[in-house]
CSV table of C-alpha atoms and ligand atoms in Angstrom, one decimal:
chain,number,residue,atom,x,y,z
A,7,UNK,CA,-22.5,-34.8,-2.1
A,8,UNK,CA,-25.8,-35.7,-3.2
A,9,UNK,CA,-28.2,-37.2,-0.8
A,10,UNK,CA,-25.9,-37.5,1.5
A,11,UNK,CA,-28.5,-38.3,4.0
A,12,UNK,CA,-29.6,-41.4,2.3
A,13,UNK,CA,-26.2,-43.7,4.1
A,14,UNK,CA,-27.5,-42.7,7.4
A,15,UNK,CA,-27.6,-45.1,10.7
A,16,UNK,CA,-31.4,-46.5,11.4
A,17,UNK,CA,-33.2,-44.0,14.3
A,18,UNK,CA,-32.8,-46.7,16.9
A,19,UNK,CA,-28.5,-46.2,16.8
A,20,UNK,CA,-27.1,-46.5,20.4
A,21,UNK,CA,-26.3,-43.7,22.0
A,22,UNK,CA,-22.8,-42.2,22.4
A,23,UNK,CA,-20.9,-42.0,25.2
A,24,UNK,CA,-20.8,-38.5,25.8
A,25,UNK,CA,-22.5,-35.7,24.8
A,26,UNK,CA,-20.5,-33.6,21.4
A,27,UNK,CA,-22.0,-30.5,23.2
A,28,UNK,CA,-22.6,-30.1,27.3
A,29,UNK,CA,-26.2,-27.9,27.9
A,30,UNK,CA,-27.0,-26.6,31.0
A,31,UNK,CA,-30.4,-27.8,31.7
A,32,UNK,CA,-32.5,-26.1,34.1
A,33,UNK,CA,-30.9,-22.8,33.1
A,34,UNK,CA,-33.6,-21.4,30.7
A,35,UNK,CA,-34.6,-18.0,33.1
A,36,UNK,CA,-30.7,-17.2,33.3
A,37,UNK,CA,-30.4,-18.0,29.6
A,38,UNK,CA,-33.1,-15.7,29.4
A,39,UNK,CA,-32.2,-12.9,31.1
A,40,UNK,CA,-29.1,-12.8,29.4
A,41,UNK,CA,-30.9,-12.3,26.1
A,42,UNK,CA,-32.7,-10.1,27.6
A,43,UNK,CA,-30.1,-7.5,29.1
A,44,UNK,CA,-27.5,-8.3,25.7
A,45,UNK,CA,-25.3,-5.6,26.1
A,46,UNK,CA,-25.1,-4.4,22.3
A,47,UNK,CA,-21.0,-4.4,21.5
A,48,UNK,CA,-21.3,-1.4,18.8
A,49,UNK,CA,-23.6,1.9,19.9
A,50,UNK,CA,-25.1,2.2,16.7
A,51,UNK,CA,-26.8,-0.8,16.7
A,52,UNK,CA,-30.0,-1.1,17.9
A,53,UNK,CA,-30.6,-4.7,18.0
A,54,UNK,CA,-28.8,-7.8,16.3
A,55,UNK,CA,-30.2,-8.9,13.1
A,56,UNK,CA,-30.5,-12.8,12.5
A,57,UNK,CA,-31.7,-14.2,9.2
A,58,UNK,CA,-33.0,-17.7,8.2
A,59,UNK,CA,-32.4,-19.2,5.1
A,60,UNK,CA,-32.8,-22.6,3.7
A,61,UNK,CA,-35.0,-24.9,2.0
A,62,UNK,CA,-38.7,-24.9,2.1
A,63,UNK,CA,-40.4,-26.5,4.9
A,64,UNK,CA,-37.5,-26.8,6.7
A,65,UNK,CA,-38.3,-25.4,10.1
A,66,UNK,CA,-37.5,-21.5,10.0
A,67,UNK,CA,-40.7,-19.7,10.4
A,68,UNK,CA,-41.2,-23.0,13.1
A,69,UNK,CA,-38.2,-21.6,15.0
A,70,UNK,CA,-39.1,-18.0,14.9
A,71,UNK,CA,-42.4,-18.9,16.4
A,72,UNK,CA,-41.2,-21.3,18.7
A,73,UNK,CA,-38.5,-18.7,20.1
A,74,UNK,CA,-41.2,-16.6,20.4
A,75,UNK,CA,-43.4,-18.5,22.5
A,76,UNK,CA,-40.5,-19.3,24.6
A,77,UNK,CA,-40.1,-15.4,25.5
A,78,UNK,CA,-43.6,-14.9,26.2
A,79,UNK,CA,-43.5,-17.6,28.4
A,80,UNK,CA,-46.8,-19.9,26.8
A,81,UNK,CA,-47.8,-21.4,23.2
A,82,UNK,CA,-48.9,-19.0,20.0
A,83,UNK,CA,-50.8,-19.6,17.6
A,84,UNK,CA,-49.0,-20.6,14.2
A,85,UNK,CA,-51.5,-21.6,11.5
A,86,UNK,CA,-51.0,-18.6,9.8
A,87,UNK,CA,-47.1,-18.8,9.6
A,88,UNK,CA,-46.3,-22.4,8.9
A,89,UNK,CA,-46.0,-24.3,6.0
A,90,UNK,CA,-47.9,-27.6,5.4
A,91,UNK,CA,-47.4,-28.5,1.9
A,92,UNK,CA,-44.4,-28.1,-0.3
A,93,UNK,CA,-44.4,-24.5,-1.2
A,94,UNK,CA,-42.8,-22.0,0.7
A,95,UNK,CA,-45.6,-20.2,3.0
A,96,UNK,CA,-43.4,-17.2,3.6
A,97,UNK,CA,-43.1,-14.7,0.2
A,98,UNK,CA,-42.0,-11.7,1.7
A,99,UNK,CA,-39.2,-10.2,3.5
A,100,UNK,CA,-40.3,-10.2,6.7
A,101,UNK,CA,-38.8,-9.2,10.4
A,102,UNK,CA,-39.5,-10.7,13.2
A,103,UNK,CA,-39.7,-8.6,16.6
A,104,UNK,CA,-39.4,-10.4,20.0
A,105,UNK,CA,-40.8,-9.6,23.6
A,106,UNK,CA,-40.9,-10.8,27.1
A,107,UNK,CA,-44.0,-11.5,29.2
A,108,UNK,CA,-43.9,-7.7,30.4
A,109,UNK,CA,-44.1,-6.9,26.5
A,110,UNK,CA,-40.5,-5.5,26.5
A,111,UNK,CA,-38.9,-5.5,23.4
A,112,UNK,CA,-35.6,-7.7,23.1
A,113,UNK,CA,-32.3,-6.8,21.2
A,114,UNK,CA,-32.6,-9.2,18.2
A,115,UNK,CA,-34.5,-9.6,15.3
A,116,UNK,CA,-34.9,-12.7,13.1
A,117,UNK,CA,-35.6,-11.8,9.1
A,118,UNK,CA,-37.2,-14.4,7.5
A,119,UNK,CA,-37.4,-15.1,3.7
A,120,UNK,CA,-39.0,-17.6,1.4
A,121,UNK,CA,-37.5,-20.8,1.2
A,122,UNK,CA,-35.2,-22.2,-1.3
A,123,UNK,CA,-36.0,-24.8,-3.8
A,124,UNK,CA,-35.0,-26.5,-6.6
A,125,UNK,CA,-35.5,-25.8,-10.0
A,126,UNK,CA,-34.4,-22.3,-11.3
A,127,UNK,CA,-37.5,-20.4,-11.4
A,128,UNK,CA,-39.1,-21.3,-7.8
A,129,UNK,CA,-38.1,-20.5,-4.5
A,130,UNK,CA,-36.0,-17.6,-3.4
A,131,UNK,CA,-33.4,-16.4,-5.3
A,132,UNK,CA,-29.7,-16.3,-3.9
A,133,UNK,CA,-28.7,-13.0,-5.5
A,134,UNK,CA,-31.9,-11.7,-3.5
A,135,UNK,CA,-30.2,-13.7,-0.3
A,136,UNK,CA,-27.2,-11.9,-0.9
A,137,UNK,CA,-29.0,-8.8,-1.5
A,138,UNK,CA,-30.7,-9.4,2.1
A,139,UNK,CA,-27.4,-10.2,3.4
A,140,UNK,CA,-26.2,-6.6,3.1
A,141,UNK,CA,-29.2,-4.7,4.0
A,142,UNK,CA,-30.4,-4.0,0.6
A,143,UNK,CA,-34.3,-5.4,0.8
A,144,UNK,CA,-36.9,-3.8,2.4
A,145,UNK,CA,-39.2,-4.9,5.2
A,146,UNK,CA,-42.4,-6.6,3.1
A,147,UNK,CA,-40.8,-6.7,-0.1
A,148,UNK,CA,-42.6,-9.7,-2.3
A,149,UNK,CA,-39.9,-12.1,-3.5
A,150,UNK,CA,-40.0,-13.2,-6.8
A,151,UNK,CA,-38.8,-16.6,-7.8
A,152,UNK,CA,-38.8,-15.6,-11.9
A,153,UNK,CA,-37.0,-12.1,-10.9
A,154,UNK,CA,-34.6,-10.6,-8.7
A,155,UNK,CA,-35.3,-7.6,-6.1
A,156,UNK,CA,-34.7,-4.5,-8.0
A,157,UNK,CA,-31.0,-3.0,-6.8
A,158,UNK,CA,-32.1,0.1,-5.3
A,159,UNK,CA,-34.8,-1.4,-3.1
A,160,UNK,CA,-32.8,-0.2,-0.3
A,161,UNK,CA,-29.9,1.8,-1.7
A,162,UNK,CA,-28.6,2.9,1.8
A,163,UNK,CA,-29.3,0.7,4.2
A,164,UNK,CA,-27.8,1.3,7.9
A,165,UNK,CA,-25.9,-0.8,10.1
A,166,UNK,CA,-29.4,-2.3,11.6
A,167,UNK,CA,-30.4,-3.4,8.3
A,168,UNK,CA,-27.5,-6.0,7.5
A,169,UNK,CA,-27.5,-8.9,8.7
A,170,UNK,CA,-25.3,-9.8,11.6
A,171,UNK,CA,-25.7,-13.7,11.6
A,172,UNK,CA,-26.9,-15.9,9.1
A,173,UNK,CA,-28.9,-18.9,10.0
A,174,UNK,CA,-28.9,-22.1,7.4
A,175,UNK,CA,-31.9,-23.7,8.5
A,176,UNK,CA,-31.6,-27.5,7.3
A,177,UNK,CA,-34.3,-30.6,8.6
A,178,UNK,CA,-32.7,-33.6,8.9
A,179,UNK,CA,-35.8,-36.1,8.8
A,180,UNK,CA,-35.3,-38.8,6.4
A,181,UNK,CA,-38.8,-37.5,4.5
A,182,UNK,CA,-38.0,-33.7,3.5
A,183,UNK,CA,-34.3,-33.9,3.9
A,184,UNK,CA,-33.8,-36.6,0.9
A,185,UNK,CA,-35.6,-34.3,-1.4
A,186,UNK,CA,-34.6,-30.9,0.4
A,187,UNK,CA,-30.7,-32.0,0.1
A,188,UNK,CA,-30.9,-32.2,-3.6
A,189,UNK,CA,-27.4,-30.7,-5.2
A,190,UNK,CA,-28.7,-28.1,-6.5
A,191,UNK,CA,-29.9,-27.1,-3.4
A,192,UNK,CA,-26.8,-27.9,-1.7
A,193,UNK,CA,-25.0,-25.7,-4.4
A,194,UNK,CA,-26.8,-22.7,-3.7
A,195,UNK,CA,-26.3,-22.9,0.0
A,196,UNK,CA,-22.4,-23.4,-0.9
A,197,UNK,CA,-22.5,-20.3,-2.6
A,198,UNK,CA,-24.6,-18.1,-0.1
A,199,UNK,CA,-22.3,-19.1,2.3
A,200,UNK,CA,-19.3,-18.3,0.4
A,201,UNK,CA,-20.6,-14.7,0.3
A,202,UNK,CA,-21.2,-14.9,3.5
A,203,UNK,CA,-17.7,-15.8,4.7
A,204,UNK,CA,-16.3,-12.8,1.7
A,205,UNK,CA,-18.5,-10.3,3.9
A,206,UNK,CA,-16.9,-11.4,7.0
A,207,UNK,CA,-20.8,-12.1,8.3
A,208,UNK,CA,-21.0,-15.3,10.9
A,209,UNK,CA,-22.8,-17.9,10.3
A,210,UNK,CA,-24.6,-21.3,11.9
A,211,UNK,CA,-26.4,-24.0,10.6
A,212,UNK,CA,-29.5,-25.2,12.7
A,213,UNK,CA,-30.3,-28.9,12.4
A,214,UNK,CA,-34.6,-29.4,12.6
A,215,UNK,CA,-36.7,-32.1,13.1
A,216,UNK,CA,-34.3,-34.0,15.1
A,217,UNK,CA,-37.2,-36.0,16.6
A,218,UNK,CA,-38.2,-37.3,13.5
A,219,UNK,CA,-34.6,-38.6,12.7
A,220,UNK,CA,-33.9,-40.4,16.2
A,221,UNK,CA,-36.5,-42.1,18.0
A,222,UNK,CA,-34.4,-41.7,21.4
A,223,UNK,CA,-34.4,-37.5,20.8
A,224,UNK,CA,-38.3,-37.6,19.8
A,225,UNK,CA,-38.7,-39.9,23.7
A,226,UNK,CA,-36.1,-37.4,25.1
A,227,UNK,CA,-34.8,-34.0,23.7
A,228,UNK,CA,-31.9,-34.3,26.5
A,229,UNK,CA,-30.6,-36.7,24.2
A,230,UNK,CA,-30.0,-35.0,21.6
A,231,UNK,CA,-26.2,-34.5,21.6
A,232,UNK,CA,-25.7,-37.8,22.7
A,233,UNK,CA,-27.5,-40.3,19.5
A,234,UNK,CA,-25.1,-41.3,16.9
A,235,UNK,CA,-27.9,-40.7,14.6
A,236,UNK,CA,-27.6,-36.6,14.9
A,237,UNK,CA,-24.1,-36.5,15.0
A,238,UNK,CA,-23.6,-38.1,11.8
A,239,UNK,CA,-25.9,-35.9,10.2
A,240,UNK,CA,-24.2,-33.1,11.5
A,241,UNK,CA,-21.1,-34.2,10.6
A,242,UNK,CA,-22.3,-35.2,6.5
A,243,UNK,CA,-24.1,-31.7,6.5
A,244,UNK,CA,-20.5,-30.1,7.6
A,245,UNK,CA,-18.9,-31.9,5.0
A,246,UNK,CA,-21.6,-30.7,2.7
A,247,UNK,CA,-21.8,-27.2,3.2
A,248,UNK,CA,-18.5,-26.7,4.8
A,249,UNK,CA,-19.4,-25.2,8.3
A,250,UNK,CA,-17.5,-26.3,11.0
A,251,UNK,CA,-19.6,-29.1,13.8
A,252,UNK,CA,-18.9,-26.0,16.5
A,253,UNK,CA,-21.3,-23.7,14.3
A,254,UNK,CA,-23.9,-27.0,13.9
A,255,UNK,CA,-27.0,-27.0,16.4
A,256,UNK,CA,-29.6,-29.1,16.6
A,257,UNK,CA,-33.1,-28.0,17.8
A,258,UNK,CA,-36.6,-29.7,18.1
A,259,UNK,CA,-39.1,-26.9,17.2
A,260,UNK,CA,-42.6,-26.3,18.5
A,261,UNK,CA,-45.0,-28.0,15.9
A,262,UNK,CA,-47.8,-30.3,17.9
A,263,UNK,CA,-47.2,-29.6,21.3
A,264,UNK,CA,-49.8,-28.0,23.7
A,265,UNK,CA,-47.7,-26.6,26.3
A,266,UNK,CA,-43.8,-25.8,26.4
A,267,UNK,CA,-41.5,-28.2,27.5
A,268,UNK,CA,-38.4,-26.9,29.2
A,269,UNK,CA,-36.0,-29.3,27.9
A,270,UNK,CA,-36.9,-28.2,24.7
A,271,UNK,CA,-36.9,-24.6,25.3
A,272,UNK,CA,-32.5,-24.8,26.5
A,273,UNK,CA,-31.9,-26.6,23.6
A,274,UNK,CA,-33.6,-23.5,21.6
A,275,UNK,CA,-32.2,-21.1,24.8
A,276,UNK,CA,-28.9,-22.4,23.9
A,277,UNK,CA,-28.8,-22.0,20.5
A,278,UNK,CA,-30.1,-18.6,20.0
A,279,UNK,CA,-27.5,-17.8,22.7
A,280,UNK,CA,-24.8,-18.9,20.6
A,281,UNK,CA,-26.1,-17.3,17.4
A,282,UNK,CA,-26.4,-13.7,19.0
A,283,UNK,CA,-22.8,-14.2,20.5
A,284,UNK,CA,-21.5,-14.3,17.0
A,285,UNK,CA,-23.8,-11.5,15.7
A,286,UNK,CA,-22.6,-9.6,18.8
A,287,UNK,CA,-19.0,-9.8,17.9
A,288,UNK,CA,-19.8,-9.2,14.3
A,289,UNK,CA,-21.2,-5.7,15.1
A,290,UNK,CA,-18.3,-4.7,17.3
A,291,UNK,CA,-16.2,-4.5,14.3
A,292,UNK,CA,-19.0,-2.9,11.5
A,293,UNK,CA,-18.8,1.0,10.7
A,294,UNK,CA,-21.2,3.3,8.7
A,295,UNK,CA,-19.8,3.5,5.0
A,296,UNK,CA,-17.6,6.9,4.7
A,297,UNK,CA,-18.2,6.8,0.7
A,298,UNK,CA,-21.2,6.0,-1.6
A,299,UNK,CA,-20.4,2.5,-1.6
A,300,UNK,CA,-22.7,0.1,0.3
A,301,UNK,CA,-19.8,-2.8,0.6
A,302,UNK,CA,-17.7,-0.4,2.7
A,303,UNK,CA,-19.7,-1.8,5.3
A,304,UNK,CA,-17.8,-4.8,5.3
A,305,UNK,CA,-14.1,-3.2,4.7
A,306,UNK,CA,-12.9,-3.7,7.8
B,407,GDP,N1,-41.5,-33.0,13.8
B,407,GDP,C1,-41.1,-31.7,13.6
B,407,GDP,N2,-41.7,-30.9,12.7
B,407,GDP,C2,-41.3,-29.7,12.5
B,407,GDP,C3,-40.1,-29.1,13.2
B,407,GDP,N3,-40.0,-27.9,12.7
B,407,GDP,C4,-40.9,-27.6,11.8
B,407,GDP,N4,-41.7,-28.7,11.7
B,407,GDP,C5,-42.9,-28.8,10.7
B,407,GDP,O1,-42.4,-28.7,9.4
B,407,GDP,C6,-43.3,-28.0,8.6
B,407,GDP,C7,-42.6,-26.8,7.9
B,407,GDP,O2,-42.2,-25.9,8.9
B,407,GDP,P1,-42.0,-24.3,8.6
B,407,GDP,O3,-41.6,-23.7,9.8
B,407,GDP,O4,-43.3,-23.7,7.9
B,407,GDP,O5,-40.9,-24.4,7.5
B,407,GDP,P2,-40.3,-23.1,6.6
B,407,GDP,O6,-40.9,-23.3,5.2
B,407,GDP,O7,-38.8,-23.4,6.6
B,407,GDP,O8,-40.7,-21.9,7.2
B,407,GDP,C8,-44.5,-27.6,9.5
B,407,GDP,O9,-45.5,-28.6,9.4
B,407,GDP,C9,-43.9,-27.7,10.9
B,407,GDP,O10,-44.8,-28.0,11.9
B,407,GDP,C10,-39.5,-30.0,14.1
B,407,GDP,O11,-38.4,-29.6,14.7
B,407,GDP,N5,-40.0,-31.3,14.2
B,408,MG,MG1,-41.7,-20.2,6.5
């Protein structure tokens, strides 16, 4: 385990010959309007809950934003939401809602939390992940790297306030992922996502800064399931974290562009598409608890 990223191939690797994933380029209003019109599989859901986790500066509150640019069809503003130094720049528990040009309201949400990092008393804590997880955090609720959220922040949360897909959010630059991919780190991810899996709760890990770990990709974002580079970070972080390469995407977020790039925006397109699937098929199966317990919510 370890820095696992440390054996990696120089950016300039040759390509492969075919592409680990096929994206439909030139897609992105179909992809869209899918999102868009996501028939909801379970009637007492009112829209599918995503959550990002992972460690600081990694790219999450970057994807959020650059997803919602993408919807609105231009560039926002994002000097207010992304991190530039070390620390996490997001401290509360905060949801994300999404809309379309026309300002209509789409069927997700993407919870976002302050990032992990090492040492015991920074960062967020897992237990308050876990917490998160199952619905038990309210919306703005400070997070507390020294102290956990109190249990009965949310004693009864509903079937809109779990989480339907987790998101491990992991860059895979050479600068923030050696110190980012420390085991401690690495641990703590293990562990969420063991949860995870005992909750029966899907979950994906998004690859970030894929431009700064292949100069081909950073030239040409169609390339990115093609260089050797990105696959074999993909593969190491599988190994790592256990998550199978099906449920490993890597994305290029919105960070010094001017204008959107639609190349960009299908890798993103697809992506999200794949992560609501699974939170889709999640809901289908979820029922409001018939006792006091909270966890009936997962006895399936
Ligand atoms: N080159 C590059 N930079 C990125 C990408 N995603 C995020 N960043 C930059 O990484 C830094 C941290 O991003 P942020 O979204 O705040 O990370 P968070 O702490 O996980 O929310 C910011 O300076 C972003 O502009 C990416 O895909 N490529
Ligand atoms: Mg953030």
């Amino acid at each position: 385990m370890g820095l696992f990223w440390s054996k990696t191939s120089p950016p300039t690797d040759p390509m492969m010959e075919t592409d680990w994933c096929e994206i439909n380029w030139g897609q992105n209003n179909e992809m869209k309007r899918s999102l868009r019109k996501l028939q909801l599989k379970n009637p007492a859901v009112d829209h599918l809950r995503i959550l990002v986790v992972g460690p600081v500066g990694g790219g999450k509150s970057s994807f959020i934003q650059s997803m919602k640019g993408i919807f609105l069809d231009r560039m926002i503003n994002t000097a207010c939401t992304v991190a530039t130094g070390g620390k996490s720049f997001t401290k509360t528990y905060t949801t994300n809602q999404f809309e379309d040009e026309r300002g209509r309201n789409l069927p997700f949400v993407i919870s976002d939390v302050m990032g992990l990092e090492n040492g015991r008393d920074s960062g967020v804590q897992s237990r308050d992940i876990i917490r998160a997880l199952k619905g038990h955090i309210k919306e703005g609720y400070t997070f507390n790297p020294v102290m956990q959220c109190p249990v009965n922040d949310n004693s009864s949360p509903t079937l809109n306030d779990l989480v339907h897909c987790l998101v491990f959010v992991i860059p895979i630059d050479n600068s923030t992922a050696n110190w980012c991919m420390e085991n401690d780190l690495i641990r703590r991810m293990q562990n969420i996502r063991q949860v995870t899996c005992d909750l029966g709760i899907p979950h994906v890990v998004i690859l970030t800064k894929v431009d700064l770990a292949c100069l081909h990709v950073k030239e040409d974002i169609k390339l990115v399931y093609k260089s050797q580079t990105i696959y074999r970070k993909a593969q190491a972080c599988s190994h790592a974290l256990g998550v199978p390469m099906s449920c490993i995407f890597p994305v290029k977020n919105y960070h010094e562009e001017k204008e959107l790039n639609p190349d960009m925006d299908a890798v993103l397109l697809f992506t999200l598409t794949q992560i609501l699937d699974y939170a889709n098929d999640f809901v289908k199966n979820i029922k409001e608890p018939e006792g006091d317990s909270n966890d009936s919510f997962f006895s399936m």
